[in-house]
Amino acid sequence: MELQRYFDVSQSADVDTFRSQLITFAQTMGFGFVTACQIVEDPRPTGKAKVVRIGNTPAGFEESSTSVAAGARDPVLKRLKSMSVPFLYDRRMYIDESAADLWEEQAAFGYKTGICVALHLPDHKHFLLGVDRDEPLPQDDERLTRLMADLQLLAVHAQAARLSISRSSPA
């Protein structure tokens, strides 16, 4: 991946530019969908987390993907809560964790396989980034490693942009 593409993401001045840069980057990696999610947890027992999603999620999937009950069962979301390294997901992960129905629902929208990473930051902040597609991931270990490394570095640049943008605009 060209270094300038990372800088283009981190230098995004507003939400629309940020979204556009993320989508372009994901497409360059071979993924049709990208989702960046900034979460700020309220540490009080009754506090609610503030969640801001940015990406190109289809409207129909956006509505179904916010179910709290489904989220609690989703193996990708479970891993994002505790892991800080990129990981791959596909149908097999959902089957192995008795959540094949969730995979079937998202697969209808083109979310069949992907790579995700979470950055767990100070002050109860988290930044999640995922790229998804309907085609299988490459089988070549070197290519998979490169995709995961690209996503990890993209997450750092995207988180910096999101932090900068959120200081000037809450959306």
mmCIF file of C-alpha atoms in Angstrom:
data_model
loop_
_atom_site.group_PDB
_atom_site.id
_atom_site.type_symbol
_atom_site.label_atom_id
_atom_site.label_comp_id
_atom_site.label_asym_id
_atom_site.label_seq_id
_atom_site.Cartn_x
_atom_site.Cartn_y
_atom_site.Cartn_z
ATOM 1 C CA MET A 1 0.000 0.000 0.000
ATOM 2 C CA GLU A 2 1.269 3.493 -0.805
ATOM 3 C CA LEU A 3 2.258 5.514 2.253
ATOM 4 C CA GLN A 4 0.378 8.560 0.952
ATOM 5 C CA ARG A 5 -2.929 6.676 1.186
ATOM 6 C CA TYR A 6 -2.466 6.356 4.968
ATOM 7 C CA PHE A 7 -1.684 10.054 5.224
ATOM 8 C CA ASP A 8 -4.744 10.893 3.131
ATOM 9 C CA VAL A 9 -6.867 9.129 5.747
ATOM 10 C CA SER A 10 -5.168 10.675 8.787
ATOM 11 C CA GLN A 11 -5.305 14.166 7.290
ATOM 12 C CA SER A 12 -9.064 14.060 6.613
ATOM 13 C CA ALA A 13 -10.502 17.410 7.677
ATOM 14 C CA ASP A 14 -14.148 16.399 8.011
ATOM 15 C CA VAL A 15 -16.443 13.381 8.297
ATOM 16 C CA ASP A 16 -17.324 13.229 4.591
ATOM 17 C CA THR A 17 -13.671 13.292 3.525
ATOM 18 C CA PHE A 18 -12.821 10.707 6.176
ATOM 19 C CA ARG A 19 -15.608 8.388 4.988
ATOM 20 C CA SER A 20 -14.537 8.800 1.371
ATOM 21 C CA GLN A 21 -10.871 8.122 2.156
ATOM 22 C CA LEU A 22 -11.752 4.997 4.169
ATOM 23 C CA ILE A 23 -13.959 3.630 1.375
ATOM 24 C CA THR A 24 -11.269 4.269 -1.239
ATOM 25 C CA PHE A 25 -8.633 2.625 0.948
ATOM 26 C CA ALA A 26 -10.801 -0.440 1.580
ATOM 27 C CA GLN A 27 -11.559 -0.798 -2.122
ATOM 28 C CA THR A 28 -7.845 -0.594 -2.902
ATOM 29 C CA MET A 29 -7.347 -3.481 -0.451
ATOM 30 C CA GLY A 30 -10.060 -5.453 -2.280
ATOM 31 C CA PHE A 31 -12.938 -4.925 0.159
ATOM 32 C CA GLY A 32 -16.317 -3.451 -0.699
ATOM 33 C CA PHE A 33 -17.249 -2.417 2.834
ATOM 34 C CA VAL A 34 -15.500 -0.553 5.606
ATOM 35 C CA THR A 35 -16.721 0.400 9.065
ATOM 36 C CA ALA A 36 -14.927 2.614 11.546
ATOM 37 C CA CYS A 37 -16.484 2.810 14.970
ATOM 38 C CA GLN A 38 -15.528 5.156 17.773
ATOM 39 C CA ILE A 39 -16.815 4.114 21.199
ATOM 40 C CA VAL A 40 -16.594 6.147 24.377
ATOM 41 C CA GLU A 41 -17.798 4.177 27.378
ATOM 42 C CA ASP A 42 -19.402 5.839 30.362
ATOM 43 C CA PRO A 43 -17.759 4.049 33.318
ATOM 44 C CA ARG A 44 -20.740 4.603 35.627
ATOM 45 C CA PRO A 45 -22.796 1.441 36.261
ATOM 46 C CA THR A 46 -25.841 2.960 34.547
ATOM 47 C CA GLY A 47 -23.853 4.848 31.918
ATOM 48 C CA LYS A 48 -24.382 4.339 28.213
ATOM 49 C CA ALA A 49 -21.605 4.170 25.648
ATOM 50 C CA LYS A 50 -21.500 6.766 22.899
ATOM 51 C CA VAL A 51 -21.006 5.068 19.548
ATOM 52 C CA VAL A 52 -20.229 6.784 16.252
ATOM 53 C CA ARG A 53 -20.037 4.641 13.096
ATOM 54 C CA ILE A 54 -18.630 5.793 9.808
ATOM 55 C CA GLY A 55 -18.454 3.733 6.641
ATOM 56 C CA ASN A 56 -20.508 2.489 3.752
ATOM 57 C CA THR A 57 -22.814 0.041 5.498
ATOM 58 C CA PRO A 58 -25.988 -0.647 3.482
ATOM 59 C CA ALA A 59 -29.069 0.873 5.152
ATOM 60 C CA GLY A 60 -30.846 -2.467 5.534
ATOM 61 C CA PHE A 61 -27.884 -4.032 7.257
ATOM 62 C CA GLU A 62 -27.322 -0.962 9.437
ATOM 63 C CA GLU A 63 -30.767 -1.462 10.951
ATOM 64 C CA SER A 64 -30.324 -5.176 11.650
ATOM 65 C CA SER A 65 -26.720 -4.907 12.856
ATOM 66 C CA THR A 66 -27.551 -2.794 15.898
ATOM 67 C CA SER A 67 -29.487 -5.488 17.762
ATOM 68 C CA VAL A 68 -28.106 -5.750 21.306
ATOM 69 C CA ALA A 69 -29.074 -9.432 21.597
ATOM 70 C CA ALA A 70 -27.388 -10.346 18.300
ATOM 71 C CA GLY A 71 -24.349 -8.236 19.213
ATOM 72 C CA ALA A 72 -23.874 -10.185 22.426
ATOM 73 C CA ARG A 73 -23.671 -13.425 20.393
ATOM 74 C CA ASP A 74 -21.602 -12.104 17.489
ATOM 75 C CA PRO A 75 -18.144 -13.744 17.526
ATOM 76 C CA VAL A 76 -16.528 -10.788 15.751
ATOM 77 C CA LEU A 77 -17.858 -8.309 18.295
ATOM 78 C CA LYS A 78 -16.792 -10.589 21.143
ATOM 79 C CA ARG A 79 -13.226 -10.632 19.850
ATOM 80 C CA LEU A 80 -13.172 -6.896 19.204
ATOM 81 C CA LYS A 81 -13.968 -6.309 22.882
ATOM 82 C CA SER A 82 -10.858 -8.106 24.095
ATOM 83 C CA MET A 83 -8.317 -8.363 21.268
ATOM 84 C CA SER A 84 -5.968 -5.646 20.051
ATOM 85 C CA VAL A 85 -4.562 -7.439 17.026
ATOM 86 C CA PRO A 86 -6.155 -7.857 13.609
ATOM 87 C CA PHE A 87 -8.092 -11.051 12.984
ATOM 88 C CA LEU A 88 -9.981 -12.677 10.143
ATOM 89 C CA TYR A 89 -13.560 -13.811 10.154
ATOM 90 C CA ASP A 90 -15.630 -15.973 7.862
ATOM 91 C CA ARG A 91 -18.568 -18.351 7.941
ATOM 92 C CA ARG A 92 -16.562 -21.003 9.816
ATOM 93 C CA MET A 93 -16.053 -18.691 12.829
ATOM 94 C CA TYR A 94 -19.796 -18.120 13.111
ATOM 95 C CA ILE A 95 -20.586 -21.823 12.772
ATOM 96 C CA ASP A 96 -17.966 -22.763 15.371
ATOM 97 C CA GLU A 97 -19.544 -20.342 17.834
ATOM 98 C CA SER A 98 -23.166 -21.365 17.199
ATOM 99 C CA ALA A 99 -23.999 -18.116 15.444
ATOM 100 C CA ALA A 100 -24.476 -19.309 11.851
ATOM 101 C CA ASP A 101 -27.828 -17.495 11.750
ATOM 102 C CA LEU A 102 -26.027 -14.173 12.283
ATOM 103 C CA TRP A 103 -23.605 -14.949 9.460
ATOM 104 C CA GLU A 104 -26.497 -15.845 7.136
ATOM 105 C CA GLU A 105 -28.171 -12.520 7.898
ATOM 106 C CA GLN A 106 -25.072 -10.438 7.217
ATOM 107 C CA ALA A 107 -23.984 -12.533 4.213
ATOM 108 C CA ALA A 108 -27.167 -11.467 2.423
ATOM 109 C CA PHE A 109 -25.717 -7.931 2.443
ATOM 110 C CA GLY A 110 -22.247 -9.020 1.238
ATOM 111 C CA TYR A 111 -20.586 -9.390 4.649
ATOM 112 C CA LYS A 112 -19.199 -12.892 4.207
ATOM 113 C CA THR A 113 -15.572 -12.501 5.244
ATOM 114 C CA GLY A 114 -13.378 -9.748 6.576
ATOM 115 C CA ILE A 115 -10.576 -8.432 8.713
ATOM 116 C CA CYS A 116 -11.136 -6.448 11.899
ATOM 117 C CA VAL A 117 -9.030 -4.734 14.547
ATOM 118 C CA ALA A 118 -9.709 -2.821 17.751
ATOM 119 C CA LEU A 119 -7.620 -0.145 19.386
ATOM 120 C CA HIS A 120 -8.332 0.026 23.111
ATOM 121 C CA LEU A 121 -7.360 3.503 24.264
ATOM 122 C CA PRO A 122 -7.188 5.361 27.595
ATOM 123 C CA ASP A 123 -10.240 7.026 29.149
ATOM 124 C CA HIS A 124 -12.690 4.252 28.180
ATOM 125 C CA LYS A 125 -12.257 4.906 24.453
ATOM 126 C CA HIS A 126 -12.123 2.294 21.723
ATOM 127 C CA PHE A 127 -11.682 2.494 17.975
ATOM 128 C CA LEU A 128 -12.814 -0.422 15.816
ATOM 129 C CA LEU A 129 -12.076 -0.850 12.143
ATOM 130 C CA GLY A 130 -13.242 -3.569 9.809
ATOM 131 C CA VAL A 131 -13.195 -4.306 6.107
ATOM 132 C CA ASP A 132 -15.593 -6.831 4.639
ATOM 133 C CA ARG A 133 -16.423 -8.489 1.334
ATOM 134 C CA ASP A 134 -18.411 -11.286 -0.207
ATOM 135 C CA GLU A 135 -15.433 -13.105 -1.767
ATOM 136 C CA PRO A 136 -13.172 -15.493 0.167
ATOM 137 C CA LEU A 137 -9.918 -14.105 1.506
ATOM 138 C CA PRO A 138 -6.720 -15.147 -0.258
ATOM 139 C CA GLN A 139 -5.214 -18.437 0.889
ATOM 140 C CA ASP A 140 -1.642 -17.195 0.501
ATOM 141 C CA ASP A 141 -0.184 -16.586 3.988
ATOM 142 C CA GLU A 142 2.012 -13.707 2.820
ATOM 143 C CA ARG A 143 -0.914 -11.891 1.201
ATOM 144 C CA LEU A 144 -3.125 -12.387 4.286
ATOM 145 C CA THR A 145 -0.364 -11.080 6.535
ATOM 146 C CA ARG A 146 0.015 -8.028 4.310
ATOM 147 C CA LEU A 147 -3.746 -7.325 4.425
ATOM 148 C CA MET A 148 -3.769 -7.604 8.215
ATOM 149 C CA ALA A 149 -0.738 -5.320 8.530
ATOM 150 C CA ASP A 150 -2.330 -2.783 6.182
ATOM 151 C CA LEU A 151 -5.498 -2.784 8.273
ATOM 152 C CA GLN A 152 -3.546 -2.347 11.519
ATOM 153 C CA LEU A 153 -1.669 0.667 10.156
ATOM 154 C CA LEU A 154 -4.854 2.054 8.618
ATOM 155 C CA ALA A 155 -6.558 1.790 12.029
ATOM 156 C CA VAL A 156 -3.876 3.948 13.631
ATOM 157 C CA HIS A 157 -4.225 6.607 10.926
ATOM 158 C CA ALA A 158 -8.026 6.423 10.947
ATOM 159 C CA GLN A 159 -8.198 6.724 14.733
ATOM 160 C CA ALA A 160 -6.018 9.843 14.602
ATOM 161 C CA ALA A 161 -8.312 11.371 11.979
ATOM 162 C CA ARG A 162 -11.463 10.479 13.893
ATOM 163 C CA LEU A 163 -10.062 12.015 17.080
ATOM 164 C CA SER A 164 -9.150 15.201 15.251
ATOM 165 C CA ILE A 165 -12.542 15.400 13.529
ATOM 166 C CA SER A 166 -14.476 14.691 16.747
ATOM 167 C CA ARG A 167 -12.766 17.652 18.417
ATOM 168 C CA SER A 168 -14.179 19.955 15.754
ATOM 169 C CA SER A 169 -17.450 18.138 14.998
ATOM 170 C CA PRO A 170 -19.337 15.673 17.241
ATOM 171 C CA ALA A 171 -20.706 13.571 14.318
#
